[in-house]
């Protein structure tokens, strides 16, 4: 149904509530239909009443003609007609008989003043005329043996019946309009109740009650999708909220240990006189802890910025083979000390990609040092690079260590996640999260495959820069 | 060398002043932006260390004014504001370096030296520290006349330590200079490289030249 523009515009202009709009629409529609139906009925009744008055006038005329034809004297005829009102409420019935010269032979009392002979038309078919008093009459005339007979019957049914009817209708319309408004409002309110409930539920959700959900089953079909979408949004919110809470918890935890050491050892140091060598030892130890702290802060900031994509990449065309061989140069001594062989293999032909060199090195470095740490002596850590299609580059770091249990795998790239609790030590637990963030900055991703007892393969994909958009 | 530190946080200013004086610089401190600006325009400093958030006019404004007047005065930002945009903005306005807090003091000194050395000063081709001689053009090292066999990376590492003779270099700085890498300091890779270098440069000769500074990094110097 198309909405008439003026009403729609008015609703918008007045900023009416949905309930108010529905109410207005309901009231207007109900009123319009009632009005149309009543009007039709009024027309029918009015036409019927009018026909009745006209019929009375015609019948009287025929009666007068019959009487005069039967040689009833004119004054008697007038008298008979005047007394022959069959409806007590009927208005006066006027009859006049005129001689061929125009003189009055006989007429009903008072007819001269109300309806002079001249205004009554020469027509057997009744015609509506207005009397001197302003009343309406059905008047007709005919010739009977040379005389002119004039008859007029008041058209009073219209006045008597229709006028009060119109009055009643006015009151009725007013009441109907009010009733339509009230009922419409009720209906609208009732229909919109689910929306109100929905809003109340939503309003009741705070950070402490993120586990609340909207009861979708009780919503009408139109609102089900909205409810489900909202529930999904809550689900995501709750998850990330929990993650943030968990994360600040982890950070506080990470900060606590070095802070505790520094605070404690300085307090103890100041508690007694010591030799310069002792002071030096304490200062050095404190410095080590503080370096741990500030590295952690830098790493957290790096992650926060990378995850908000608030970090600009400085991509440059890089030869992947040379990149990996510099990784090899840097990490080979560490691998050597651990008794692990470090192998680099790059697909032929030489592979190049547009990447941020420093960040990529950092990501690969993190993976390689992880792999070396988990590789048993005598095994090999392999770094491989291969084209990933569409200008992407895939770099895989594989070790033959003890592997990672399947239930840990999905979480390996989360901050502070540790597969083995014993792996804590000085490690921050941010290495793989940083790898993932760097891959994501490049529009790529990370993957991990592990077979317990056989080793782990981690793959980073660096996506080629895509045209804007 | 004369350094101006513009820093409103007293503890920071104090330790910077003390440390830099002991490193051999002449140091003045301004504890608000307005004094800092007025002093930097005097033309008597070799470098300015600027904080960004300051009472009075801020660090951005001071740098802008210095550059607007066409002064060839190196400026280095030391700040806790570590957004990428801050860094980019600083460098775009003409800062020579940008060091986010917290930083290692030795890192600051190393960077200061890098900036101040950018001029015409040229280092000798052959450096000698104690009985160690390093020839940077022929890429040869010897101790007590005895040739030391080094890989290219090992030589670069030794050269860096010799050029910065007596300066403590952080692991981050070493990785940046030798491997052109900004690596995660969680790993002990640099320690292993230093250990290897020591095996060749120090161990056979009895008197160590490469020293570990706990919590900071490494320094090469002849100690009595």
mmCIF file of N, CA, C and O in Angstrom, chain A residues 8-48:
data_model
loop_
_atom_site.group_PDB
_atom_site.id
_atom_site.type_symbol
_atom_site.label_atom_id
_atom_site.label_comp_id
_atom_site.label_asym_id
_atom_site.label_seq_id
_atom_site.Cartn_x
_atom_site.Cartn_y
_atom_site.Cartn_z
ATOM 1 N N UNK A 8 2.366 10.995 5.583
ATOM 2 C CA UNK A 8 3.690 10.439 5.875
ATOM 3 C C UNK A 8 4.659 11.565 6.232
ATOM 4 O O UNK A 8 5.421 11.467 7.192
ATOM 5 N N UNK A 9 4.583 12.633 5.453
ATOM 6 C CA UNK A 9 5.482 13.768 5.710
ATOM 7 C C UNK A 9 5.216 14.376 7.072
ATOM 8 O O UNK A 9 6.138 14.703 7.815
ATOM 9 N N UNK A 10 3.918 14.491 7.384
ATOM 10 C CA UNK A 10 3.549 15.090 8.667
ATOM 11 C C UNK A 10 4.106 14.259 9.821
ATOM 12 O O UNK A 10 4.688 14.790 10.768
ATOM 13 N N UNK A 11 3.942 12.932 9.696
ATOM 14 C CA UNK A 11 4.431 12.046 10.746
ATOM 15 C C UNK A 11 5.926 12.249 10.949
ATOM 16 O O UNK A 11 6.427 12.300 12.056
ATOM 17 N N UNK A 12 6.629 12.376 9.813
ATOM 18 C CA UNK A 12 8.077 12.506 9.913
ATOM 19 C C UNK A 12 8.429 13.866 10.517
ATOM 20 O O UNK A 12 9.284 13.978 11.372
ATOM 21 N N UNK A 13 7.720 14.894 10.034
ATOM 22 C CA UNK A 13 7.998 16.239 10.515
ATOM 23 C C UNK A 13 7.812 16.338 12.019
ATOM 24 O O UNK A 13 8.601 16.936 12.737
ATOM 25 N N UNK A 14 6.719 15.699 12.512
ATOM 26 C CA UNK A 14 6.405 15.799 13.939
ATOM 27 C C UNK A 14 7.234 14.827 14.778
ATOM 28 O O UNK A 14 7.107 14.804 15.982
ATOM 29 N N UNK A 15 8.056 14.023 14.108
ATOM 30 C CA UNK A 15 8.865 13.019 14.822
ATOM 31 C C UNK A 15 7.963 12.157 15.703
ATOM 32 O O UNK A 15 8.234 11.958 16.887
ATOM 33 N N UNK A 16 6.852 11.695 15.120
ATOM 34 C CA UNK A 16 5.927 10.896 15.919
ATOM 35 C C UNK A 16 6.527 9.521 16.184
ATOM 36 O O UNK A 16 7.274 8.995 15.364
ATOM 37 N N UNK A 17 6.163 8.967 17.324
ATOM 38 C CA UNK A 17 6.618 7.616 17.629
ATOM 39 C C UNK A 17 5.919 6.651 16.690
ATOM 40 O O UNK A 17 4.917 6.989 16.058
ATOM 41 N N UNK A 18 6.463 5.450 16.623
ATOM 42 C CA UNK A 18 5.867 4.435 15.761
ATOM 43 C C UNK A 18 4.427 4.177 16.186
ATOM 44 O O UNK A 18 3.517 4.085 15.354
ATOM 45 N N UNK A 19 4.211 4.091 17.502
ATOM 46 C CA UNK A 19 2.860 3.838 18.014
ATOM 47 C C UNK A 19 1.936 4.971 17.592
ATOM 48 O O UNK A 19 0.806 4.743 17.138
ATOM 49 N N UNK A 20 2.417 6.214 17.695
ATOM 50 C CA UNK A 20 1.577 7.353 17.334
ATOM 51 C C UNK A 20 1.250 7.321 15.845
ATOM 52 O O UNK A 20 0.123 7.568 15.434
ATOM 53 N N UNK A 21 2.246 6.952 15.032
ATOM 54 C CA UNK A 21 1.994 6.894 13.598
ATOM 55 C C UNK A 21 0.937 5.859 13.282
ATOM 56 O O UNK A 21 -0.013 6.114 12.537
ATOM 57 N N UNK A 22 1.096 4.680 13.871
ATOM 58 C CA UNK A 22 0.122 3.613 13.622
ATOM 59 C C UNK A 22 -1.256 4.058 14.081
ATOM 60 O O UNK A 22 -2.260 3.817 13.412
ATOM 61 N N UNK A 23 -1.315 4.743 15.234
ATOM 62 C CA UNK A 23 -2.589 5.214 15.755
ATOM 63 C C UNK A 23 -3.233 6.176 14.770
ATOM 64 O O UNK A 23 -4.414 6.053 14.431
ATOM 65 N N UNK A 24 -2.447 7.115 14.298
ATOM 66 C CA UNK A 24 -2.976 8.101 13.353
ATOM 67 C C UNK A 24 -3.520 7.398 12.124
ATOM 68 O O UNK A 24 -4.636 7.652 11.672
ATOM 69 N N UNK A 25 -2.711 6.451 11.627
ATOM 70 C CA UNK A 25 -3.157 5.741 10.435
ATOM 71 C C UNK A 25 -4.439 4.973 10.672
ATOM 72 O O UNK A 25 -5.366 5.015 9.874
ATOM 73 N N UNK A 26 -4.501 4.297 11.807
ATOM 74 C CA UNK A 26 -5.681 3.504 12.108
ATOM 75 C C UNK A 26 -6.901 4.409 12.214
ATOM 76 O O UNK A 26 -7.950 4.148 11.613
ATOM 77 N N UNK A 27 -6.766 5.514 12.945
ATOM 78 C CA UNK A 27 -7.892 6.418 13.154
ATOM 79 C C UNK A 27 -8.363 6.999 11.829
ATOM 80 O O UNK A 27 -9.563 7.028 11.527
ATOM 81 N N UNK A 28 -7.412 7.429 11.012
ATOM 82 C CA UNK A 28 -7.784 8.046 9.737
ATOM 83 C C UNK A 28 -8.503 7.024 8.856
ATOM 84 O O UNK A 28 -9.558 7.315 8.275
ATOM 85 N N UNK A 29 -7.968 5.802 8.815
ATOM 86 C CA UNK A 29 -8.586 4.791 7.964
ATOM 87 C C UNK A 29 -9.980 4.432 8.470
ATOM 88 O O UNK A 29 -10.944 4.368 7.695
ATOM 89 N N UNK A 30 -10.109 4.200 9.773
ATOM 90 C CA UNK A 30 -11.407 3.815 10.333
ATOM 91 C C UNK A 30 -12.429 4.920 10.078
ATOM 92 O O UNK A 30 -13.560 4.667 9.651
ATOM 93 N N UNK A 31 -12.003 6.163 10.297
ATOM 94 C CA UNK A 31 -12.912 7.290 10.104
ATOM 95 C C UNK A 31 -13.335 7.389 8.641
ATOM 96 O O UNK A 31 -14.515 7.558 8.328
ATOM 97 N N UNK A 32 -12.388 7.230 7.758
ATOM 98 C CA UNK A 32 -12.690 7.372 6.333
ATOM 99 C C UNK A 32 -13.695 6.314 5.897
ATOM 100 O O UNK A 32 -14.657 6.603 5.180
ATOM 101 N N UNK A 33 -13.501 5.093 6.379
ATOM 102 C CA UNK A 33 -14.413 4.037 5.957
ATOM 103 C C UNK A 33 -15.813 4.257 6.531
ATOM 104 O O UNK A 33 -16.814 4.115 5.827
ATOM 105 N N UNK A 34 -15.875 4.654 7.796
ATOM 106 C CA UNK A 34 -17.174 4.918 8.424
ATOM 107 C C UNK A 34 -17.884 6.055 7.698
ATOM 108 O O UNK A 34 -19.086 5.994 7.409
ATOM 109 N N UNK A 35 -17.106 7.071 7.383
ATOM 110 C CA UNK A 35 -17.669 8.249 6.724
ATOM 111 C C UNK A 35 -18.247 7.876 5.359
ATOM 112 O O UNK A 35 -19.372 8.237 5.016
ATOM 113 N N UNK A 36 -17.487 7.092 4.612
ATOM 114 C CA UNK A 36 -17.932 6.700 3.280
ATOM 115 C C UNK A 36 -19.214 5.878 3.374
ATOM 116 O O UNK A 36 -20.191 6.131 2.649
ATOM 117 N N UNK A 37 -19.252 4.928 4.309
ATOM 118 C CA UNK A 37 -20.429 4.070 4.444
ATOM 119 C C UNK A 37 -21.658 4.905 4.828
ATOM 120 O O UNK A 37 -22.743 4.767 4.250
ATOM 121 N N UNK A 38 -21.470 5.822 5.774
ATOM 122 C CA UNK A 38 -22.588 6.641 6.242
ATOM 123 C C UNK A 38 -23.113 7.530 5.133
ATOM 124 O O UNK A 38 -24.324 7.715 4.965
ATOM 125 N N UNK A 39 -22.189 8.103 4.389
ATOM 126 C CA UNK A 39 -22.579 9.015 3.321
ATOM 127 C C UNK A 39 -23.459 8.289 2.307
ATOM 128 O O UNK A 39 -24.499 8.787 1.868
ATOM 129 N N UNK A 40 -23.059 7.095 1.990
ATOM 130 C CA UNK A 40 -23.813 6.301 1.028
ATOM 131 C C UNK A 40 -25.224 6.062 1.551
ATOM 132 O O UNK A 40 -26.225 6.272 0.849
ATOM 133 N N UNK A 41 -25.300 5.676 2.829
ATOM 134 C CA UNK A 41 -26.615 5.397 3.415
ATOM 135 C C UNK A 41 -27.463 6.655 3.464
ATOM 136 O O UNK A 41 -28.662 6.646 3.194
ATOM 137 N N UNK A 42 -26.823 7.759 3.781
ATOM 138 C CA UNK A 42 -27.555 9.037 3.857
ATOM 139 C C UNK A 42 -28.187 9.361 2.505
ATOM 140 O O UNK A 42 -29.352 9.729 2.413
ATOM 141 N N UNK A 43 -27.386 9.162 1.478
ATOM 142 C CA UNK A 43 -27.903 9.448 0.140
ATOM 143 C C UNK A 43 -29.116 8.595 -0.175
ATOM 144 O O UNK A 43 -30.123 9.051 -0.675
ATOM 145 N N UNK A 44 -28.994 7.328 0.152
ATOM 146 C CA UNK A 44 -30.098 6.415 -0.142
ATOM 147 C C UNK A 44 -31.358 6.835 0.614
ATOM 148 O O UNK A 44 -32.444 6.943 0.045
ATOM 149 N N UNK A 45 -31.243 7.098 1.901
ATOM 150 C CA UNK A 45 -32.402 7.473 2.720
ATOM 151 C C UNK A 45 -33.003 8.780 2.215
ATOM 152 O O UNK A 45 -34.224 8.922 2.054
ATOM 153 N N UNK A 46 -32.137 9.770 1.937
ATOM 154 C CA UNK A 46 -32.610 11.072 1.491
ATOM 155 C C UNK A 46 -33.406 10.927 0.196
ATOM 156 O O UNK A 46 -34.495 11.501 0.042
ATOM 157 N N UNK A 47 -32.891 10.125 -0.718
ATOM 158 C CA UNK A 47 -33.574 9.944 -1.995
ATOM 159 C C UNK A 47 -34.938 9.306 -1.772
ATOM 160 O O UNK A 47 -35.948 9.707 -2.370
ATOM 161 N N UNK A 48 -34.972 8.337 -0.855
ATOM 162 C CA UNK A 48 -36.221 7.638 -0.581
ATOM 163 C C UNK A 48 -37.266 8.594 0.002
ATOM 164 O O UNK A 48 -38.417 8.648 -0.442
#
